[in-house]
Every structure is written in structure tokens, then in C-alpha cells.
């Protein structure tokens, strides 16, 4: 017989257990059973029955904390009759967390790890084989943590919560962006599986590409029932494995390749290799298509009876991480199919505090937005969960590379039992489970634990006790090597590649940039060029509607108790205030609208400063991963998408920053004037000549080249800002010679001879002088031939000087274009700005903080019309003056209101189109009024 699976989704109840109720629990909950959702966690059922207020609403968090202190019992009747099968197993895909399972009071097994799967053999249990009562008793995670803590001793960490002592989602216990809601329950499916002879215990399809041929090595482990001696010779019979790979060919046909292997009774593991000629490769988003192949693994008897079958999809690609020593230190370059990837990433946290509520539809929505913003890598952070199969399947489909942390974050972790054994089982289970996904390229040992151990002086508290280092340096890499040697393992994030160097060294491998935001202004992002920035960020509150739906304080102020409660970062409200004050001035706490606008603008400006600086110093820097993409409740945080799925203005800014071609104005970093080029590998992986990473001229076959490290911008150009506009060509228009637009691709730059530069500028060499700013263009994939038009303008829109400079890009790289003094030096920083336009792209620079710039009142005409295609409404804004940082917020009119752009800066005579969705005709007509449509000058008066 073929393995049969029956998921146990219905007819569950849950009840609180124990004689004494936790403090804060409602008195009428004792002895009461309620309907339970499985998969699920108990918070959801308690909320549905009115026994628990929504912990994410207002300040209900405190009133809901008792749930995590209680024990909970789930029950249902289950049929364990074999129905002709030799084995009956109870399979639990995920139990949260400390549980004892029993049938009619007979203990089946116990668990203490949310992050792994469990299987229990029911065959030898006493009692009848028919209907039995299944009971799962979940013990309070706090009680388990207390027992382990008593043995392990104090573990240093950021919060007064015991998450290091229990293998459970760390952020359940609260974080600097998350509330405390300690969950319990069967959070992933529970099932009965019936099977005979043998089953597929583990299938790991590992892929590679060899000379254009796809190679799939299916590592298969089987479990035998022990009752399949059909020929009565005293030992189990042989088994057959058949592995089939099928998919589309380049000419539109179909390929189907198959391999077989026979297992003797002594074999429980085998590797079956399938080769696919002329395979179509899987590429990261932006580098090629995401070709996926169907993989079927069948376990059969020698007579051809199918005993078990697994189906999945995978993609063929090669992947490695280049960390070889270079002239600066150690890079961290992700290479896929021989091509170095310009990583533009986001950090991912659990998308709901009740993580079982996150279904495929929500995962797909979040990740599709990330892809639309230009993201090509998602880092799954170590304080959350190993995500569902849905998550990685969507990443495979979208071409989003995955960096996966092991579940260790920001704390010391005990190395004693039972924790160590659970870590082993958890790691082996998840490395095997995720091995089939081509998107997965990196396993990471922990988040910040080694760095914090060193900088926060944990050694004084720990003495000679283990704190997790053995996991990261020995145990986890050994498991990855044994279970999935095709993946790269890095010890930590951040990590310098050596215990002899500080973990967060900017010149070696990965870096977290948190001095900016915590202590420094965002212009300090320009102080260094880390090799790969795996975390950096700046906070802002959620969208107006999201905050308004979560907090009912009246009047709603910046310092309202509910608003402050929905901010979990240490000194977070003060850091937001300190961030906006130098640029925009102080905000009256009563003026919530001004605070929302300016904090969201500051978030976009800050992230732009970092990304522009680092991306235009490629290949010394090969990746940026912003903290963070998403939220798990309505909160002021570093996210680009709030918990309701609404895009903050930062999300729209990421679309520009993560484009294949990035145009920016930046402070001069001390390099030669004119036009210079840093070239590197093209999209097909071919290399070109250029400069070495340390700035010396060199030719490095097969390698990428880069100019010298950036000098500090301090004192060069003052508190200048760059914020560009990226809109489709038809969306931004101007009359006469002011035509401008946004949205093309640029790659590496071909340097014209100096006399060609002179002719193109129409100026003498001396006219370059000493401009404190320059234009930089980062181009990722293909050649590009264009010009950049640079104008120095008054705040009234009068052109004071302009220059047109050539940008001819032959392959991937960075172009740095020096500016003549006529456009690069501001006579009056309070009344002038510099605007650079190339193709559809725009960069804007001011030489003084916005609060000191004498911005005039924005004058424009705004009209709303039904969209010709019936998909919403079109808002057209035509500028009669300089319109700085125009923002449209349709969520203020309707919960469903959305817009396709963030902050936009227009010059006199220009026009921009916005697409509005989710509004009625009557609501759409109100978009043109403040505060729905607003500009920077309104918030500086």
C-alpha cells in the first residue's frame, strides 16, 4: 500500500490546565473547553471566544501576558486503526513548545522544541486500535525555561525574559520591535500516517550545474516497518527508488530524466543521481529566469508497487560565497552560476506575533512586494522561526535568494543538556527540510551573539560556562557539512571570518551598522565601506491608518500612552526626535501629522544615505540588507511594510535604491576629477579590467575591481541630502528643455579621454575646480550609454548653471562623475539645490538642512480622474514651483487606499502621475486636500 496521510484539522478543543489560574486569567476560564484551531496557537482561540483582548490593540499587551504562564490541553478523538497498514504514526510538524502527548492517558511521547518535527510510532501502545482520545498537554514555556536556567545559570542578553533557555521563537518574549505574547499550541499540522513495508524518511535533492548539465543528487533515507519479508527468507526484501526530474526545455518542449537505484535490506540510505542535459538554470531575480523542475521520488517494491512518494520543485544553479583574502581584508560575495550578485536585501522577521496565522497568501503578498521593490535576497532572522515550506517555495518562484539564520539571536545560550541535544535535532531537521530550495544559499550560525559577547563583556558573567560558541564554530558547521554540503555556512552575522578579529570589522565579511540610529546621525554611514552590510536601519511609525486602527487615544498625540506603548526600542521615541531635529526641527507632540510625515521622510533619507554610499562603492561592498522588511504588530519600527501590509514611504524609496541602475549625488571622496570607472563582471560572468579593491591600478582576471576606500564626508559638504525620484517615463513630464524622467538601467562606465570630457562639458579643465559633491552611478548588469544633466537651481526654480556629462557604461560597475564648480558649489545653501537627471532617474542635493532652506510654498495643480483601464484612479500633479517631497496618503481616506509612489520632488513645469487604488470616486476626489496630499514646506513653517 502507498503511505496514507490524514491531517487532524477539525474537532479539537482546548482548555486551561492546572488547579491554580495564572494572575490575570479570567475566572470563568477554569474548567471550560473551547473550540481549537489546529494548526494554531491558543491566543487565537481565546480571542475568538472573548476570553482574551487582542494583545496588539491599544495597551492590551499586559492584560494578555497570563496566557504564556498557563498550561493548555488540546484534545480530540482520533482513529488509530491500521486499516491494513503495518505502521500507524502520529506526525507533528510543529508543537509550541513543551508538550506531552497521550492516547487514552497512555503517554506517546514528549517534546521541548518548537523548531523541529516529531513522529511517534503508535503500534505498540496498549488498548484498542480504533477511536482513541488524543491529548496534547502544553506546559508553560516559562516553567521549562526556569528549570533549564536553574541548571545553566544566568545567560547575558538584552531582555529580562528567558528565551535562551527554551527552543522557541525568541521574539515571542518581546523585542525592540515586538510585544510579549508567549504562545502555546500545535502551530503546524498534526497528522496520522499509515504505511507498510517502508517509507521515505528523508529526501534531500541537492543540485549543481556541470558544463551546462544539471546534476541532481537525491540523498534518500528510508525507514522500514520490519514486517516486509515477503519471500520468507528471514530478512527484509529489496526496495527500489525511482527519481524523476521533468521540466521545460529552451525550445518550448519538455525534458524528463529518470534514474533508479535498488536498496538491499542492509541499505537505509542511498544517493540517486539524475543528470539533465542542457539544463535551464535558476537565477536570482534580475539576473535571469527562475526555471524550476518537478522532482518526483518514489519508493517501490521490486514488483513496482509504490510505497511512498514525494514531489517537489527545484532549480539548477551553482552557488558559492567568495571570502578569499584580498588587499583590504575579506569580501563576502555571493556568486550564483559564476556571476557575482549585487545583493539588495531585506531582513525578515515573523509576520505575526501569532505565527500560526501566517498563511501562504500572506507570505506570498509580502515577498511579492519585496520583489517588486527590487529586492533579491531575504535574510530570515534568527530570533524568529525556520519558515514554512510556502515561504521558500515563493522565494524559489520569485528568484529571491535566502539567507537563513539558525535560531539564535542576541544572547548567550546554554550548551548543557537538554538544550544541546535539541539544537542537534533541530539543525539536522531544518537543514534537510530546506535543502531542496534553490533560493537558499547561506546558513548563518547566529545573530550578533559573538559580537555582543565581546563588546558587552559577557565573559565576566559567564566565567568558564559555555554560551553557544561551540554551536557556532563546531556543531552547526559540522551538521551543515554532513547534511547539506552544497550550502555555505557562516559563523555569525556580523562575522569577520576569524576569532582573532573583532566580529563587526568593516573590512572583513559581514557587518551590522547600528551606531547610526543608536548614537550617530545618518551621514555617518559614509564613514566606512563595509564589505557586506547584513543589518542597518532607521525607524519610522507605521502608516497613519495602521496606527489609528491600533491606538484609540483621543486626542492622538506623539506622546499619547498608546503611541508610546507601540514603540519598543530603547529610548526609541527620543531617537526618532533626535533624528528629525537636525534636518527638520523639533515637533510639537500635539502635531501627530507633522511627526508622521517627518519621521517617515527621515527614514527614507537615512536609508538612502547608506544604500547610495555603499552601493556606489562596489565591489568593495557587495551587498546591503536593510533592517527590516516587515512587522508583526502595529509599531514604530525599522520596517518598510507595516503589520497591516501598508507600504511606508521607505518601501517606495527602496524601489529606487535597489534598481539595477542607481543615480546619486554624494560628497566627493577625494578621488580624481573627470569621469572614472570601476568595472567588473558583466551579467554573463565575464570579467573586465579595472582597479584593485585597495585603489591601486591592477588587472585581476576573473575578479572585480574597485576604487579606494571612501574618505569621511565630515566637513566636506555639510548636512547635504540626496533623495531621488523614480517613476515611469510617462509619469514624469516637463515642457521644453526641462524634460526629465526616471527608470532606465546603467552598468559599468567606459572612461572617455580627458579631451572628450572637456568637449562634452563645454568647459575648460580648470572649471572643475573643487566641487564638494559629485555624481555617482551604480550599474549592475548591462551596458548603458547616457548623459547626466546636472543643474544648480534656486529654490524658486530658476536655473543658475547646468552641465551635461557623458555616462557610457560598457559593463557592470560604478561611474563617478566630477562636477564643475558652476553646478557643484552653492553660493547660498539656504536658497539653492542641485538636481541631477539621467534617463528616468533623478537625484536632489541640498547643502543645508531643510529647516534652514528657504523653501517656498509649493504651487501645483492636482487632478483626479478614473483610470482608463478601470483599475482605480489617476492623480496627476503639475508643478508651478519647486515641489519638495510631495507625499500622497490615501489610507487616510479608506482602509483599502493605496498609492504606487512615495516622496516625489518636482521642478516647475513637471508633471507626475500617481495610481490610486481602493478608493471610491467620492474618496478619490478628496485626495488633493491636505493632509492626504502634503509637501515638505507645509511641515517646516
XYZ file of C-alpha atoms in Angstrom, residues 450-890:
441
model
C 29.655 36.700 19.180
C 29.739 40.451 18.577
C 27.712 41.205 21.723
C 29.734 38.727 23.790
C 32.836 40.740 23.025
C 31.546 44.316 23.142
C 29.163 43.890 26.075
C 31.574 41.978 28.318
C 29.558 38.777 28.702
C 32.676 36.846 29.726
C 32.598 38.427 33.190
C 29.159 36.961 33.860
C 29.730 33.625 32.148
C 33.093 32.621 33.518
C 34.011 29.253 32.002
C 30.427 28.248 31.158
C 29.535 27.531 27.546
C 27.464 30.260 25.903
C 26.890 28.976 22.376
C 30.295 29.476 20.772
C 30.747 25.731 20.393
C 27.479 25.592 18.470
C 28.593 28.255 16.014
C 32.209 27.207 15.481
C 31.864 23.428 15.607
C 28.443 21.821 15.969
C 26.416 23.719 13.350
C 29.050 23.771 10.593
C 29.576 20.053 11.130
C 25.853 19.404 10.685
C 25.617 21.578 7.566
C 28.644 19.818 6.137
C 27.134 16.408 6.792
C 23.521 17.069 5.848
C 23.845 19.627 3.032
C 27.441 20.277 1.957
C 26.176 22.263 -1.039
C 25.383 25.276 1.163
C 27.755 27.872 2.560
C 27.917 28.272 6.337
C 28.943 31.485 8.045
C 29.608 31.541 11.768
C 27.595 34.634 12.630
C 26.204 37.906 11.477
C 28.207 40.015 11.844
C 31.357 37.942 11.390
C 34.868 38.899 10.324
C 35.952 35.391 9.356
C 38.311 34.956 12.299
C 38.204 34.829 16.094
C 41.339 36.986 16.074
C 39.444 39.959 14.600
C 36.511 41.924 16.012
C 33.345 40.248 14.789
C 31.994 43.504 13.303
C 35.163 44.594 11.490
C 34.147 46.666 8.433
C 36.910 45.251 6.221
C 36.081 41.598 6.755
C 32.948 39.770 5.617
C 29.644 40.854 7.213
C 28.840 43.983 9.200
C 25.950 45.396 11.248
C 25.771 49.189 11.171
C 23.920 50.226 14.336
C 25.972 53.131 15.683
C 23.951 55.110 13.172
C 20.426 55.305 14.579
C 21.517 54.404 18.116
C 24.137 57.131 18.568
C 25.057 58.824 15.294
C 23.288 60.729 12.526
C 22.846 59.001 9.182
C 25.614 60.954 7.405
C 27.998 58.713 9.389
C 27.051 55.853 7.102
C 29.612 57.495 4.809
C 32.421 56.985 7.324
C 33.238 53.492 6.063
C 32.599 50.937 3.345
C 31.832 47.558 4.940
C 32.280 44.543 2.690
C 28.674 43.354 3.165
C 26.115 45.125 5.360
C 23.736 42.465 6.673
C 21.881 44.820 9.028
C 21.268 48.571 9.160
C 18.125 50.590 9.585
C 16.234 53.653 10.738
C 12.858 53.758 12.427
C 9.547 55.333 11.474
C 5.967 54.828 12.654
C 3.505 52.763 10.615
C 1.056 54.259 8.150
C -1.498 56.689 9.603
C -4.360 54.227 9.166
C -2.438 51.371 10.786
C -1.604 53.494 13.823
C -5.125 54.881 14.032
C -6.666 51.397 13.894
C -4.379 50.151 16.671
C -4.463 53.081 19.114
C -7.694 54.727 20.289
C -6.239 57.528 22.420
C -8.054 60.854 21.982
C -6.612 63.182 21.073
C -3.959 61.113 19.331
C -0.597 62.744 20.042
C 3.039 61.784 19.639
C 3.231 61.301 23.405
C -0.110 59.529 23.787
C 0.253 56.484 26.054
C -0.868 54.166 23.259
C 1.532 55.638 20.711
C 4.411 55.355 23.162
C 3.412 51.776 24.022
C 3.629 50.868 20.341
C 7.332 51.756 20.407
C 9.580 49.084 21.905
C 13.085 50.304 21.100
C 15.197 51.537 23.976
C 14.843 55.341 24.023
C 13.018 54.915 20.721
C 10.796 57.997 20.822
C 13.769 60.192 21.731
C 15.850 58.673 18.932
C 13.103 59.479 16.454
C 13.062 63.049 17.746
C 16.842 63.346 17.613
C 16.778 62.030 14.061
C 14.424 64.648 12.678
C 15.525 67.679 14.711
C 18.807 68.493 12.865
C 17.123 68.281 9.446
C 13.610 69.452 10.076
C 13.421 70.962 13.547
C 11.573 69.894 16.642
C 7.993 68.653 16.560
C 5.223 69.639 18.949
C 3.863 66.380 20.436
C 0.366 67.614 19.637
C 1.154 67.675 15.913
C 0.910 63.994 15.045
C 0.537 64.640 11.304
C 3.829 66.541 11.158
C 5.566 63.858 13.208
C 4.321 61.068 10.936
C 5.391 62.888 7.780
C 8.841 63.925 9.017
C 9.772 60.630 10.696
C 8.842 58.725 7.539
C 10.794 61.199 5.396
C 13.771 60.899 7.728
C 13.623 57.103 7.489
C 13.712 57.278 3.697
C 16.537 59.843 3.722
C 18.632 57.864 6.205
C 18.341 54.549 4.356
C 19.090 56.352 1.084
C 22.294 57.787 2.565
C 23.571 54.355 3.494
C 22.496 52.435 0.402
C 23.736 55.102 -2.029
C 27.111 55.297 -0.323
C 27.669 51.557 -0.088
C 26.285 50.544 -3.475
C 28.399 53.163 -5.246
C 31.492 51.666 -3.601
C 31.122 48.312 -5.290
C 32.901 45.891 -5.355
C 34.420 46.725 -2.012
C 30.850 46.500 -0.823
C 28.910 43.638 -2.424
C 25.641 43.759 -0.553
C 23.242 45.684 1.652
C 20.409 44.071 3.630
C 18.112 46.627 5.208
C 16.554 46.003 8.599
C 13.684 45.221 8.165
C 11.027 44.329 5.588
C 8.003 43.569 7.764
C 6.346 43.915 11.174
C 4.408 41.539 13.427
C 2.175 44.185 15.087
C 1.392 47.912 14.671
C 4.578 49.564 15.917
C 7.155 52.229 15.260
C 9.979 50.181 13.814
C 12.578 49.885 11.099
C 10.177 48.169 8.675
C 9.349 49.126 5.096
C 5.954 47.376 5.232
C 3.845 47.756 8.357
C 1.886 44.966 10.045
C -1.261 45.739 8.043
C 0.680 45.279 4.804
C 0.726 49.013 4.062
C 3.866 50.324 2.397
C 5.730 53.057 4.206
C 7.386 55.672 2.000
C 10.650 53.800 2.648
C 9.323 50.906 0.557
C 8.905 53.165 -2.467
C 12.359 54.611 -1.862
C 13.823 51.101 -1.840
C 12.438 50.652 -5.336
C 14.789 53.417 -6.477
C 17.716 52.441 -4.275
C 17.561 48.775 -5.317
C 17.144 49.417 -9.038
C 19.759 47.940 -11.351
C 20.921 51.493 -12.027
C 21.322 53.915 -9.137
C 21.957 57.631 -9.647
C 23.106 59.673 -6.679
C 24.815 62.911 -5.697
C 27.315 62.396 -2.903
C 30.170 64.228 -1.163
C 33.470 63.963 -3.033
C 35.535 61.164 -1.548
C 38.900 62.516 -2.632
C 39.371 60.832 -5.994
C 40.384 62.339 -9.332
C 38.117 64.736 -11.224
C 36.545 63.955 -14.571
C 34.814 60.680 -15.239
C 36.217 57.466 -13.804
C 35.061 53.914 -13.999
C 35.067 50.898 -11.779
C 34.262 47.889 -13.909
C 33.587 44.313 -13.000
C 31.907 41.115 -14.102
C 29.139 41.519 -16.619
C 25.837 39.724 -16.400
C 27.242 36.637 -18.123
C 30.052 36.386 -15.586
C 32.803 37.636 -17.920
C 35.381 39.837 -16.225
C 36.881 43.138 -17.297
C 39.849 45.199 -16.234
C 39.768 47.975 -13.679
C 41.228 48.973 -10.335
C 42.025 46.765 -7.384
C 39.975 46.798 -4.216
C 42.570 48.834 -2.339
C 42.715 51.509 -5.038
C 45.928 50.539 -6.821
C 45.742 50.027 -10.560
C 45.640 46.373 -11.432
C 44.258 43.779 -13.767
C 42.748 40.798 -11.963
C 41.480 38.111 -14.325
C 38.107 36.823 -13.225
C 37.868 39.372 -10.430
C 36.008 42.579 -9.797
C 37.735 45.916 -9.401
C 37.151 48.909 -7.222
C 38.493 52.315 -6.356
C 39.940 53.158 -2.962
C 38.113 53.291 0.354
C 35.852 56.249 0.913
C 37.148 59.190 2.870
C 34.940 60.562 5.622
C 32.461 63.103 4.377
C 32.701 65.089 7.587
C 33.195 68.758 6.862
C 33.010 68.279 3.091
C 29.512 69.204 2.134
C 27.690 69.784 5.359
C 24.414 68.058 6.126
C 23.500 67.559 2.496
C 20.784 65.204 1.368
C 20.143 63.134 -1.702
C 16.670 61.864 -2.424
C 15.854 60.744 -5.925
C 12.662 60.187 -7.836
C 11.990 57.013 -9.789
C 8.838 56.975 -11.919
C 7.925 55.504 -15.292
C 8.656 57.636 -18.309
C 5.036 58.502 -18.890
C 4.643 59.529 -15.249
C 7.030 62.484 -15.171
C 6.965 65.086 -17.912
C 8.086 68.637 -18.480
C 7.890 71.148 -21.271
C 10.757 72.304 -23.462
C 14.351 71.641 -22.415
C 13.291 70.702 -18.885
C 12.178 67.229 -19.959
C 13.064 64.678 -17.320
C 12.057 61.210 -16.381
C 13.077 58.208 -14.411
C 13.696 54.500 -14.866
C 16.491 53.076 -17.029
C 19.359 50.685 -16.475
C 23.035 51.598 -16.113
C 26.037 49.379 -15.562
C 29.786 49.895 -15.736
C 31.317 53.041 -17.128
C 33.642 53.415 -20.082
C 36.027 56.302 -19.451
C 36.250 58.835 -22.258
C 39.576 60.519 -22.927
C 40.035 63.772 -20.994
C 39.587 65.937 -24.085
C 36.305 64.143 -24.750
C 35.176 65.082 -21.266
C 36.105 68.699 -21.919
C 34.136 68.807 -25.153
C 31.096 67.141 -23.629
C 31.053 69.655 -20.790
C 31.938 72.671 -22.853
C 34.264 73.889 -20.085
C 37.989 74.057 -19.533
C 39.723 71.673 -17.126
C 40.144 74.432 -14.576
C 36.404 74.940 -14.435
C 36.046 71.729 -12.422
C 37.733 73.495 -9.504
C 36.882 71.982 -6.159
C 33.263 70.967 -6.167
C 32.445 69.303 -2.822
C 29.921 66.982 -4.452
C 29.994 64.510 -7.340
C 27.602 62.282 -9.243
C 27.916 58.527 -8.832
C 26.150 55.877 -10.886
C 25.991 52.224 -9.849
C 25.111 49.915 -12.715
C 24.539 46.269 -12.000
C 24.062 44.134 -15.079
C 24.352 45.514 -18.613
C 25.967 48.319 -20.541
C 24.388 51.747 -20.807
C 25.082 54.847 -22.833
C 23.570 58.043 -21.498
C 24.221 61.520 -20.184
C 23.594 63.090 -16.808
C 22.192 66.602 -16.775
C 23.185 68.497 -13.618
C 21.539 71.800 -12.700
C 22.175 74.213 -9.879
C 18.868 75.902 -9.184
C 17.322 78.408 -6.855
C 14.520 77.275 -4.589
C 12.236 79.315 -6.849
C 13.100 77.018 -9.768
C 15.471 79.342 -11.661
C 18.371 77.514 -13.326
C 21.599 79.173 -12.167
C 24.013 76.850 -14.012
C 23.951 73.492 -15.720
C 26.261 70.907 -17.246
C 25.695 67.770 -19.281
C 28.173 64.946 -18.759
C 28.524 61.629 -20.632
C 27.859 58.332 -18.921
C 28.857 55.464 -21.212
C 28.669 52.151 -19.439
C 30.102 49.041 -21.039
C 29.686 46.534 -18.211
C 28.723 46.290 -14.568
C 30.408 48.830 -12.313
C 30.420 52.302 -10.794
C 30.802 55.615 -12.577
C 31.889 58.672 -10.613
C 31.442 61.972 -12.431
C 33.118 65.111 -11.119
C 31.125 68.328 -11.303
C 32.338 71.754 -12.409
C 32.179 74.389 -9.703
C 29.453 76.187 -11.606
C 26.969 73.455 -10.666
C 28.669 71.805 -7.704
C 29.289 74.822 -5.471
C 26.284 76.537 -3.897
C 26.534 80.303 -3.479
C 23.740 80.274 -0.895
C 22.993 76.819 0.546
C 19.767 78.112 2.083
C 18.313 79.114 -1.298
C 19.835 76.656 -3.782
C 19.794 72.983 -4.658
C 21.473 70.687 -7.167
C 19.400 68.391 -9.386
C 20.885 65.566 -11.466
C 18.782 63.792 -14.116
C 19.766 60.729 -16.134
C 17.235 58.920 -18.270
C 14.275 58.431 -15.906
C 16.274 58.960 -12.743
C 16.709 61.977 -10.539
C 18.900 62.891 -7.587
C 18.484 66.057 -5.499
C 21.102 67.605 -3.224
C 20.753 70.379 -0.685
C 23.728 71.941 1.055
C 21.880 72.839 4.248
C 19.324 71.141 6.481
C 15.789 71.507 5.181
C 14.814 73.560 8.216
C 17.347 76.194 7.094
C 16.486 76.087 3.399
C 14.052 78.813 2.440
C 11.622 76.542 0.622
C 8.796 78.470 -0.952
C 5.201 77.392 -0.671
C 4.647 74.570 -3.126
C 2.386 75.541 -6.016
C 0.875 72.849 -8.168
C -2.326 71.660 -9.784
C -3.675 68.256 -8.754
C -6.417 66.453 -10.649
C -8.012 63.046 -10.149
C -9.637 61.018 -12.924
C -10.852 57.427 -13.201
C -8.072 55.206 -14.537
C -8.623 54.391 -18.232
C -8.156 50.685 -17.548
C -10.682 50.736 -14.717
C -8.051 49.884 -12.108
C -8.507 52.720 -9.619
C -7.886 56.408 -10.225
C -5.084 58.516 -11.663
C -3.823 61.503 -9.707
C -1.869 63.998 -11.820
C 0.212 66.676 -10.138
C 1.568 69.516 -12.294
C 4.151 71.712 -10.592
C 4.222 75.507 -10.922
C 7.131 75.790 -8.469
C 9.692 73.545 -6.837
C 7.603 70.911 -5.070
C 9.759 69.181 -2.495
C 8.886 65.739 -1.152
C 5.246 65.535 -2.139
C 3.534 62.620 -0.402
C 0.113 61.086 -1.048
C -1.552 59.111 1.770
C -4.824 57.579 0.521
